[in-house]
Amino acid sequence: MPVKVFELAKELGISNQEIVSRLDKAGVGKFAPSQELDDTTTIKAREVLAVPAETATAASGSDTIVIPVNVTVKELGEKLGVGPSEVQKVLMGMGVLAGLNQRLAPDAVQRIAKKLGKTVVIGEAPEAPVATVAAPKVAPTEKPSATSRPQSAPKSFSNKGKPTDSISRPPVVTIMGHVDHGKTSLLDFLRKAHVVDGEAGGITQHIGAYQVEIDGKRITFLDTPGHAAFSAMRKRGTSVTDIVIIVVAANDSVMPQTEEAIQVALQAKVPIIVAVNKCDLPDANPDKVLTDLTRYELVPEAFGGTVPTVNISAKTGQGIPELLEAILLVTEIEVDPKADPHAKMQGTIIEAKVDKGRGTVATVLVQQGTLRQGDNVVAGGIFGKVRGMTDERGTKLVKAGPSSPVEIIGLGGVPDAGERIEVAKDEKEARALAQRRGDRMREARFTSNGNLTLEQLYARLLSGPIKELNLVIKADVQGSVQAIRDSVEPLGNDEVRVRVLSAGVGPVSDSDVLIASADHQADAKNCMIVGFNVGMAGNATKKAEAEHVQIKIFSIIYELIDAVKDGMLALLPPIYEEAIIGKAELRQMFRLPGNRSIAGSYVLDGVIKRNSSVRVFRGKDMIHEGPIETLKRFKDDQREVATGYECGITLRGYNELQVGDIFECYEMRQIQREL
């Protein structure tokens, strides 16, 4: 009966790393822990694994190599009996570039030895001063087993020279994918909360952070929106994540936002798990999803690759246990997330908003150290004191360790989502840090908006004046403000662009109207206030009417972006192009009093319209171009005459026509402008 590698490891009471390593060394094959073995391979694996690894190690105890603490790359190569270049090659695979005299931390030595198939024991440190190479995330076979680490390994050191005590922390998992493919439904199933039905347009409007517990092990989930407008929010999510889950609907397969999410995850260089959702639907085709994934550098384990895929249904719960097992496996094998709860607290602002009763409310993901109630904190140019702290269920907390998502109150303003947050020693230091950072941010914003290179200035002079749609953005939370700004600022071309006058959290107020009206110089077309999930405050509506300022409120992000595009297009002058609409042949001339005549014609193609223009061709030569004055059928005036019908045509200011002349009728049509 087929069995998965990790199931066999559990059965035999050995670690996933050990079973993968031993099967590889014995020539059975190189497998991922979640791969399934067929009957023949399972039998062979059981035979190979019948002799415990501990026995083999004891028998070859003489092969154990003693390595000094903080050994150099060159010295390690000599001790292991390989060239220093081999050690450097392994380090490069771990993402570390090290010189021959670079000293290595014990953790890094164990990983390198494991990769080279050597058994080592860390001995005494040399007398010379040392520097530390921090070991990054490693591949599954590179992670040392718990038994290979010394009982009293020395503490590692932070970049400030202070000792750190890193311990395992919950993995941070980001969920991504195409809109409506079931990301939030999956998270909803995991945390047993109901947040999907109330979301406008089926789109998650804000990033949320939640922690769940499975068999005593915690996992922190970040839920990111699926629409392309939130690309910047997705990228923020991957900057703090350990694992990315790409959710793909089995009935849709890979869609545009799926591809974008894959690219973001690949650029972030984090492990990827694919959850093939909606497998309960009649038209589900999981195999097609696996095939389509290979076009985007993701080769599923089922095809001999390294990307775990799990068939699930977020609606029924099918496959959810297997998905959680895959997360825990990838965490153990590839990620091994660690943090020091005693280090200086650092984290990331996941979301921030203004609450009427509580002031600024920020969702924080603690990444290093411990956040405590009463701490003075700084986030960008904002500072404050943590006056209250709760988890995602609303439970009050007094402290939160690494990988904990918490909601805090007490900041003096609304920081940008994705901003780093850290603890200061007191309010004075927090204020000073916030002041310096705020000054730098304002300077950077001014420089980016105001200074042009000579090439840019020359190009602008050549292209003439550029029209601008002045925009004021208001939203309910900071993450939405940033996502909207990131989406609209790149819009435009050589003729028109967006200029964001102001962007902030909260309802549209009188001051927003004043900002808009002060800049648009009485031209109502070139300024707009857009709100996202917000209302109106004070006399903003009346003020806007008086100042001729447009205010538009939205609850769906892409409708807001479309409105901004329409506003920009309205500033552009119309462009027309000629369209041939019909041809007619002059077959008989009818003379009228006053030296006038009617051209009796037959419509050969298309339509002939009154008040349109014609070109008159005699053979290959054009003899006249001008407007049609009258168009008749029999004695009645007609607006247009179609193919296959006869008509009478007179031309304004031209009467020199002959039988056989061809009328080519055309009109000028306005082209739909695009950005």
XYZ file of C-alpha atoms in Angstrom:
675
model
C 0.000 0.000 0.000
C 1.455 3.441 -0.961
C 2.700 5.556 1.941
C 4.030 9.098 2.249
C 7.608 9.675 3.373
C 6.632 11.580 6.515
C 4.145 8.808 7.451
C 6.920 6.232 7.165
C 9.141 8.447 9.333
C 6.452 8.564 12.022
C 6.003 4.814 11.858
C 9.724 4.161 12.306
C 10.150 6.889 14.931
C 12.765 8.905 13.039
C 12.824 12.528 11.909
C 11.807 13.693 8.454
C 15.303 15.021 7.814
C 16.884 11.705 8.709
C 14.614 9.576 6.547
C 15.140 11.866 3.534
C 18.923 11.779 4.038
C 19.144 8.015 4.539
C 16.979 7.163 1.529
C 19.078 9.480 -0.614
C 22.407 8.024 0.580
C 21.156 4.448 0.110
C 20.275 5.207 -3.511
C 16.540 4.641 -3.046
C 15.835 8.160 -4.298
C 15.675 11.807 -3.315
C 12.226 12.480 -1.896
C 10.366 15.328 -0.272
C 8.677 14.418 3.052
C 5.204 14.852 1.573
C 5.876 12.632 -1.457
C 4.082 9.314 -1.755
C 6.057 6.088 -2.285
C 4.655 3.274 -4.381
C 4.521 -0.312 -3.067
C 7.910 -1.364 -4.487
C 9.735 1.752 -3.226
C 8.064 1.418 0.174
C 9.346 -2.160 0.569
C 12.856 -1.116 -0.467
C 12.752 1.866 1.911
C 11.723 -0.334 4.836
C 14.657 -2.683 4.109
C 17.132 0.220 4.007
C 15.721 1.781 7.160
C 15.686 -1.499 9.104
C 19.132 -0.683 10.614
C 18.804 2.332 12.919
C 20.980 5.304 12.045
C 22.185 5.546 15.646
C 23.727 2.067 15.416
C 25.539 2.954 12.241
C 26.838 6.153 13.769
C 28.081 4.341 16.890
C 29.888 1.774 14.784
C 31.707 4.481 12.934
C 32.370 6.753 15.870
C 35.934 7.143 14.746
C 34.628 9.073 11.738
C 33.354 11.882 13.965
C 35.362 15.057 13.397
C 36.037 17.586 16.155
C 35.682 21.132 14.859
C 36.835 24.173 16.862
C 34.195 26.810 17.641
C 34.202 29.720 15.138
C 36.447 27.910 12.679
C 37.350 29.694 9.412
C 36.169 28.521 5.991
C 39.691 27.404 5.101
C 40.187 25.550 8.411
C 36.807 23.810 8.091
C 37.722 22.564 4.626
C 40.976 21.101 5.999
C 39.183 19.453 8.942
C 36.538 17.908 6.698
C 39.087 16.748 4.130
C 37.686 18.846 1.304
C 38.933 21.935 -0.473
C 37.891 25.357 0.877
C 36.086 25.954 -2.410
C 33.723 23.066 -1.569
C 32.826 24.760 1.714
C 32.296 28.063 -0.108
C 30.071 26.308 -2.638
C 27.866 24.921 0.142
C 27.699 28.368 1.747
C 26.670 29.887 -1.572
C 23.843 27.367 -1.732
C 22.821 28.639 1.694
C 22.854 32.215 0.414
C 26.151 33.233 2.089
C 29.232 34.611 0.334
C 32.229 34.038 2.607
C 35.978 34.544 2.242
C 38.566 31.934 3.207
C 39.270 33.636 6.541
C 35.631 34.225 7.440
C 34.769 32.476 10.712
C 31.644 30.361 10.943
C 29.055 30.004 13.700
C 28.489 26.461 15.099
C 25.060 26.284 13.481
C 26.564 27.020 10.065
C 29.306 24.410 10.611
C 26.705 21.747 11.407
C 24.727 22.611 8.266
C 27.807 22.516 6.047
C 28.974 19.207 7.522
C 25.524 17.708 7.071
C 25.520 18.780 3.431
C 28.928 17.207 2.877
C 27.902 13.985 4.638
C 30.226 14.452 7.608
C 29.578 13.976 11.330
C 31.088 16.698 13.478
C 31.284 17.723 17.114
C 31.978 21.337 18.060
C 35.055 21.630 20.323
C 36.786 24.497 22.123
C 37.029 27.964 20.627
C 40.357 29.389 19.459
C 41.838 32.324 21.296
C 41.594 34.753 18.364
C 38.609 37.163 18.224
C 35.822 35.952 15.977
C 33.045 37.210 13.733
C 29.805 35.380 13.080
C 28.247 34.289 9.815
C 24.491 34.100 10.297
C 23.189 30.913 8.737
C 20.178 31.594 6.481
C 17.276 29.330 5.561
C 18.475 26.076 4.086
C 17.215 23.275 1.925
C 15.612 20.214 3.552
C 18.713 18.030 3.561
C 20.869 20.819 4.970
C 18.983 21.285 8.236
C 20.883 19.612 11.095
C 18.999 17.222 13.290
C 18.490 18.018 16.931
C 20.759 15.142 17.951
C 23.702 16.507 15.968
C 23.823 19.783 17.917
C 26.111 20.031 20.978
C 24.495 20.096 24.398
C 25.994 23.467 25.335
C 26.315 25.380 22.082
C 27.449 28.984 22.596
C 25.020 31.837 22.077
C 24.979 33.502 18.676
C 25.572 37.237 18.451
C 23.454 40.014 16.986
C 24.886 42.738 14.741
C 25.361 44.904 17.832
C 27.514 42.324 19.569
C 24.939 41.410 22.188
C 24.240 37.708 22.854
C 20.965 36.317 21.520
C 18.988 33.248 22.547
C 17.093 32.251 19.401
C 14.261 29.802 19.888
C 11.742 28.295 17.521
C 8.787 30.524 16.684
C 5.522 29.895 14.792
C 5.873 30.164 11.000
C 4.256 33.134 9.275
C 2.212 31.944 6.304
C 0.845 34.293 3.645
C -2.180 33.256 1.592
C -2.282 34.560 -1.990
C -4.134 33.898 -5.214
C -6.699 35.118 -7.730
C -9.838 36.919 -6.608
C -12.708 34.543 -5.733
C -10.455 31.484 -5.688
C -11.140 30.988 -1.988
C -8.286 32.541 0.002
C -10.495 34.092 2.659
C -12.811 31.081 2.677
C -9.805 28.915 3.511
C -8.742 31.199 6.343
C -12.339 31.391 7.538
C -12.479 27.607 7.753
C -9.222 27.534 9.690
C -10.150 30.117 12.295
C -13.889 29.346 12.426
C -14.898 32.966 11.913
C -17.293 34.374 9.331
C -15.883 37.341 7.494
C -16.495 36.474 3.851
C -20.154 37.358 3.361
C -19.832 41.008 4.344
C -17.018 41.876 1.967
C -17.917 44.087 -0.974
C -17.370 42.447 -4.324
C -16.018 39.316 -2.667
C -12.651 41.019 -2.229
C -10.750 41.117 1.048
C -10.254 44.818 1.548
C -7.498 44.730 4.202
C -4.654 42.489 5.218
C -5.582 40.519 8.319
C -3.275 38.540 10.602
C -4.517 35.538 12.552
C -2.946 32.753 14.560
C -4.297 29.218 14.738
C -3.150 26.215 16.780
C -2.903 22.690 15.366
C -1.864 19.810 17.623
C -0.166 22.214 20.002
C 1.746 23.959 17.195
C 0.883 27.510 16.203
C 0.798 28.984 12.705
C 0.391 32.688 11.945
C -1.578 33.426 8.776
C -1.549 36.627 6.745
C -4.520 37.016 4.434
C -3.770 39.217 1.416
C -6.332 40.524 -1.108
C -6.459 38.933 -4.515
C -7.086 41.902 -6.807
C -4.148 43.277 -8.785
C -4.678 46.703 -7.224
C -3.327 45.323 -3.956
C -0.007 44.206 -5.428
C 1.883 46.467 -3.051
C 0.044 44.946 -0.071
C 0.940 41.475 -1.294
C 4.575 42.443 -1.523
C 4.465 43.738 2.041
C 3.024 40.398 3.076
C 5.893 38.439 1.553
C 8.460 40.684 3.231
C 7.464 39.250 6.610
C 6.397 35.751 5.640
C 8.124 32.371 5.905
C 5.843 30.358 3.605
C 3.441 31.362 0.833
C 0.284 29.399 0.073
C -0.958 29.998 -3.472
C -4.669 29.187 -3.645
C -5.817 28.082 -7.116
C -9.404 27.137 -7.940
C -9.595 23.680 -9.517
C -12.296 24.837 -11.934
C -10.427 27.981 -13.110
C -6.756 26.983 -12.863
C -4.054 29.674 -13.070
C -5.473 33.171 -13.616
C -3.780 36.616 -13.992
C -3.663 37.369 -10.265
C -2.441 33.812 -9.601
C 0.493 34.429 -11.910
C 1.212 37.747 -10.195
C 1.116 36.102 -6.763
C 3.511 33.379 -7.967
C 5.967 35.991 -9.241
C 5.826 37.934 -5.963
C 6.463 34.732 -3.973
C 9.336 33.654 -6.235
C 10.964 37.084 -5.946
C 10.654 36.879 -2.162
C 12.493 33.507 -2.301
C 10.232 31.778 0.195
C 8.878 28.204 0.067
C 5.599 27.836 -1.830
C 2.721 25.438 -1.181
C -0.121 25.264 -3.711
C -3.615 24.662 -2.352
C -5.862 23.473 -5.185
C -9.244 24.669 -3.924
C -12.861 23.926 -4.915
C -12.103 20.262 -5.578
C -15.684 19.479 -4.489
C -17.134 21.120 -7.623
C -18.309 18.941 -10.548
C -16.092 20.792 -13.056
C -12.974 20.645 -10.882
C -9.812 19.592 -12.730
C -6.865 19.482 -10.286
C -4.594 17.766 -12.801
C -4.884 20.722 -15.181
C -3.833 23.033 -12.346
C -0.669 20.978 -11.745
C 0.163 21.032 -15.452
C -0.425 24.792 -15.713
C 1.816 25.470 -12.705
C 4.837 24.118 -14.583
C 4.641 27.112 -16.942
C 5.473 29.405 -14.027
C 8.630 27.760 -12.609
C 6.589 25.688 -10.135
C 7.067 21.941 -10.590
C 4.706 19.962 -8.296
C 6.020 17.046 -6.252
C 3.631 14.811 -8.193
C 5.693 15.634 -11.315
C 9.014 15.025 -9.579
C 9.456 18.635 -8.463
C 9.769 20.266 -5.066
C 6.503 22.212 -4.728
C 3.945 20.530 -2.417
C 0.378 20.624 -3.740
C -2.731 19.719 -1.750
C -6.246 19.236 -3.105
C -8.711 20.961 -0.777
C -12.200 22.350 -0.432
C -12.423 25.382 1.839
C -16.190 24.846 1.808
C -16.293 21.236 3.042
C -12.904 21.022 4.776
C -11.621 18.348 2.406
C -7.808 18.236 2.422
C -7.391 20.896 5.138
C -5.593 18.476 7.539
C -3.187 17.542 4.734
C -2.565 21.225 4.004
C -1.733 21.920 7.648
C 0.558 18.882 7.684
C 2.324 20.258 4.597
C 2.792 23.639 6.308
C 4.303 22.019 9.397
C 6.558 19.822 7.235
C 7.872 22.738 5.180
C 8.362 24.665 8.424
C 10.413 21.850 9.935
C 12.393 20.950 6.845
C 12.971 24.207 4.958
C 12.230 27.155 7.202
C 13.174 26.344 10.803
C 11.938 29.795 11.939
C 13.694 31.230 14.968
C 13.663 34.478 16.912
C 14.996 35.824 20.175
C 12.185 36.815 22.558
C 14.712 38.694 24.717
C 16.087 40.846 21.891
C 14.996 44.403 21.201
C 11.439 44.278 19.884
C 11.005 44.739 16.143
C 7.949 44.111 14.015
C 5.884 45.250 11.043
C 2.673 47.284 10.826
C 0.243 45.014 8.995
C -2.673 47.438 9.122
C -3.622 50.753 10.731
C -6.838 52.754 11.004
C -8.632 55.351 13.112
C -11.375 54.110 15.446
C -13.795 56.695 16.843
C -13.692 55.346 20.364
C -10.078 54.148 20.584
C -8.054 56.425 18.307
C -5.371 54.857 16.119
C -5.606 51.068 16.009
C -2.693 49.203 14.444
C -2.247 45.502 13.689
C 1.354 44.543 14.425
C 3.241 41.366 13.611
C 5.980 40.906 16.219
C 9.081 39.494 14.525
C 11.840 39.808 17.105
C 11.802 40.357 20.836
C 8.655 40.843 22.922
C 6.124 43.681 22.749
C 4.684 44.672 26.132
C 1.854 46.884 27.236
C 3.318 50.260 28.246
C 6.211 50.097 25.737
C 7.157 53.307 23.927
C 7.149 52.480 20.227
C 8.104 54.131 16.939
C 6.685 53.312 13.497
C 8.061 55.503 10.716
C 7.360 59.103 11.687
C 4.742 58.085 14.302
C 5.376 57.355 17.976
C 3.281 56.498 21.009
C 2.838 54.188 23.983
C 1.112 50.807 23.848
C -1.953 51.568 25.993
C -3.743 48.359 25.097
C -3.039 45.142 23.230
C -5.340 42.322 22.057
C -5.070 39.233 19.891
C -7.262 38.532 16.846
C -10.032 37.202 19.086
C -10.138 40.370 21.197
C -8.417 38.786 24.219
C -6.439 41.368 26.213
C -2.686 40.742 26.348
C 0.142 42.171 28.424
C 2.905 40.891 26.133
C 3.351 39.253 22.733
C 6.343 37.265 21.473
C 7.738 36.550 17.986
C 5.244 35.706 15.196
C 2.332 37.029 17.277
C -0.188 39.215 15.443
C -1.643 41.775 17.855
C -3.797 44.865 17.691
C -2.443 47.833 19.645
C -3.783 51.268 20.567
C -1.845 54.323 21.655
C 0.007 55.542 18.554
C -0.141 59.290 17.971
C -1.012 58.932 14.287
C -1.703 56.397 11.547
C 1.530 54.770 10.287
C 1.830 53.326 6.804
C 1.069 49.645 6.448
C 4.356 47.780 6.008
C 6.246 50.264 8.218
C 8.757 48.846 10.694
C 7.858 49.260 14.373
C 10.307 49.052 17.261
C 10.512 49.795 20.958
C 12.337 52.873 22.294
C 13.735 53.090 25.827
C 11.506 56.036 26.766
C 9.117 58.625 25.337
C 11.921 61.135 24.710
C 13.853 58.702 22.526
C 10.655 57.637 20.725
C 9.766 61.267 19.954
C 13.268 62.044 18.663
C 13.369 58.930 16.458
C 9.944 59.682 15.005
C 10.957 63.294 14.318
C 14.123 62.297 12.450
C 12.374 59.622 10.422
C 9.454 61.893 9.632
C 11.838 64.556 8.333
C 13.584 62.002 6.131
C 10.269 60.711 4.756
C 9.051 64.231 3.931
C 12.355 65.068 2.279
C 12.238 61.890 0.209
C 8.643 62.587 -0.815
C 9.505 66.158 -1.806
C 12.537 65.033 -3.775
C 10.668 62.298 -5.612
C 7.805 64.640 -6.540
C 9.710 67.801 -7.316
C 13.172 67.116 -8.720
C 13.552 66.171 -12.374
C 16.650 64.990 -14.188
C 17.818 67.022 -17.195
C 16.562 64.259 -19.499
C 13.109 64.293 -17.875
C 12.944 68.102 -18.034
C 13.948 68.108 -21.714
C 11.356 65.439 -22.540
C 8.681 67.442 -20.732
C 9.565 70.623 -22.647
C 9.330 68.765 -25.959
C 5.994 67.147 -25.134
C 4.399 70.415 -23.989
C 2.286 70.943 -20.878
C 1.004 67.791 -19.169
C -2.527 67.842 -17.818
C -2.927 66.706 -14.222
C -5.818 65.165 -12.332
C -5.381 66.413 -8.791
C -6.501 63.737 -6.363
C -7.351 63.633 -2.674
C -7.556 60.066 -1.309
C -9.429 59.079 1.860
C -9.894 55.493 3.094
C -10.883 53.647 6.243
C -7.464 52.081 6.880
C -3.878 52.935 5.998
C -3.351 49.771 3.963
C -6.110 50.793 1.569
C -4.734 54.339 1.308
C -1.354 52.991 0.282
C -2.784 50.401 -2.103
C -4.956 53.026 -3.846
C -2.046 55.430 -4.114
C 0.244 52.718 -5.486
C -2.426 51.828 -8.056
C -3.309 55.302 -9.356
C 0.055 57.091 -9.340
C 1.522 55.007 -12.211
C -1.531 55.763 -14.391
C -1.139 58.204 -17.251
C 0.965 58.920 -20.322
C 2.792 61.825 -21.970
C -0.406 63.906 -21.937
C -1.988 63.323 -18.532
C -1.023 62.068 -15.091
C -2.268 61.869 -11.514
C -1.001 64.190 -8.793
C -1.944 63.110 -5.287
C -2.482 66.260 -3.235
C -3.319 64.437 -0.018
C -3.917 60.883 1.184
C -5.132 59.844 4.600
C -7.394 57.802 6.825
C -10.887 58.871 7.867
C -14.046 60.433 6.398
C -13.994 63.163 3.742
C -13.874 66.451 5.645
C -14.041 70.196 4.999
C -10.241 70.371 5.032
C -10.044 67.807 2.210
C -12.319 70.009 0.095
C -10.161 73.038 0.929
C -7.017 71.183 -0.184
C -8.707 70.254 -3.447
C -10.280 73.645 -4.168
C -7.096 75.569 -3.340
C -5.222 73.818 -6.134
C -7.622 73.264 -8.995
C -8.042 76.954 -9.897
C -11.789 76.905 -10.498
C -11.561 74.075 -13.044
C -13.931 71.430 -11.670
C -12.746 68.814 -14.142
C -9.161 68.550 -12.950
C -9.746 67.686 -9.291
C -11.411 64.773 -7.547
C -11.781 63.488 -4.007
C -12.118 59.708 -3.857
C -13.170 57.860 -0.728
C -12.950 54.140 -0.015
C -15.248 52.691 2.656
C -15.629 56.109 4.291
C -18.409 58.628 4.845
C -18.680 62.429 4.884
C -17.873 64.611 7.881
C -19.083 68.109 8.778
C -20.183 70.291 5.869
C -17.966 68.575 3.316
C -20.827 67.907 0.866
C -22.063 71.521 0.820
C -18.519 72.832 0.691
C -17.733 70.604 -2.305
C -20.829 71.805 -4.168
C -19.871 75.421 -3.534
C -16.285 74.857 -4.688
C -17.281 72.630 -7.649
C -15.189 69.728 -6.371
C -16.144 66.151 -7.297
C -16.459 63.666 -4.418
C -16.914 60.000 -5.202
C -17.185 57.234 -2.587
C -16.555 53.562 -3.370
C -16.624 50.209 -1.629
C -14.923 48.235 -4.429
C -11.337 49.092 -5.235
C -11.341 48.570 -8.995
C -14.425 50.791 -9.410
C -12.474 53.580 -7.726
C -9.507 53.064 -10.048
C -11.798 53.074 -13.100
C -13.316 56.369 -11.922
C -9.847 57.907 -11.650
C -9.058 56.715 -15.187
C -12.302 58.263 -16.469
C -11.404 61.528 -14.741
C -7.999 61.549 -16.443
C -9.492 60.770 -19.860
C -11.937 63.663 -19.468
C -8.969 66.036 -19.389
C -7.643 64.883 -22.761
C -8.707 66.593 -26.017
C -10.748 64.348 -28.332
C -9.065 62.583 -31.253
C -10.965 61.763 -34.438
C -10.266 59.332 -37.238
C -11.810 58.909 -40.646
C -14.115 55.927 -41.234
C -15.351 54.885 -44.715
C -19.059 54.089 -44.271
C -20.311 53.423 -47.806
C -19.945 53.621 -51.593
C -22.443 54.546 -54.294
C -22.316 54.647 -58.120
C -23.841 57.525 -60.118
C -26.103 55.889 -62.727
C -28.298 58.730 -64.013
C -28.277 62.548 -63.847
C -31.507 64.441 -63.279
C -31.293 68.137 -64.234
C -33.174 70.715 -62.158
C -33.965 74.361 -62.739
C -31.254 76.841 -61.781
C -28.408 74.785 -63.225
C -28.754 72.233 -60.440
C -28.841 68.471 -60.758
C -29.491 65.349 -58.707
C -27.195 62.356 -59.043
C -29.365 59.251 -59.297
C -27.166 56.675 -57.545
C -27.115 53.057 -56.412
C -25.588 52.186 -53.048
C -22.924 49.511 -53.652
C -21.700 49.002 -50.098
C -22.388 50.190 -46.542
C -24.615 53.250 -46.129
C -24.757 56.778 -47.510
C -25.617 59.355 -44.817
C -26.952 62.881 -45.154
C -24.557 65.554 -43.807
C -21.572 63.191 -44.115
C -18.717 63.902 -46.524
C -17.879 62.223 -49.826
C -14.990 61.904 -52.207
C -15.931 61.697 -55.868
C -13.782 59.429 -58.035
C -13.772 59.368 -61.835
C -11.767 56.312 -62.692
C -8.715 56.462 -60.426
C -8.771 60.222 -60.018
C -10.459 62.052 -57.165
C -12.240 65.048 -58.678
C -14.031 66.458 -55.644
C -14.321 66.217 -51.861
C -17.052 67.832 -49.812
C -20.286 67.412 -47.826
C -23.545 65.879 -49.023
C -26.226 68.552 -49.144
C -29.372 66.454 -49.725
C -30.165 62.741 -49.754
C -33.500 61.539 -51.133
C -35.412 58.407 -52.052
C -37.948 59.326 -54.646
C -39.173 62.709 -53.368
C -38.604 62.116 -49.647
C -35.599 63.269 -47.668
C -33.647 60.446 -46.026
C -31.161 60.391 -43.146
C -29.365 57.398 -44.681
C -29.736 54.867 -47.495
C -28.388 51.324 -47.201
C -26.748 48.848 -49.601
C -28.895 47.746 -52.567
C -31.139 50.823 -52.653
C -31.311 53.763 -55.050
C -31.078 57.367 -53.923
C -30.680 60.927 -55.132
C -27.590 62.854 -53.999
C -26.713 66.538 -54.269
C -23.355 67.959 -53.224
C -22.841 71.322 -51.614
C -21.124 73.691 -54.076
C -20.378 71.089 -56.756
C -22.417 70.098 -59.801
C -19.898 68.777 -62.389
C -20.870 65.104 -62.124
C -21.048 62.349 -64.757
C -22.610 58.909 -64.977
C -20.122 56.336 -63.675
C -18.677 58.553 -60.952
C -18.141 56.787 -57.605
C -19.118 58.395 -54.305
C -16.996 57.303 -51.317
C -18.863 58.360 -48.189
C -16.961 58.857 -44.915
C -17.384 60.382 -41.460
C -15.064 61.437 -38.646
C -15.422 59.291 -35.523
C -14.091 60.100 -32.079
C -11.507 57.593 -30.860
C -11.870 56.199 -27.355
C -8.848 57.532 -25.487
C -6.816 55.091 -23.398
C -4.138 55.440 -20.752
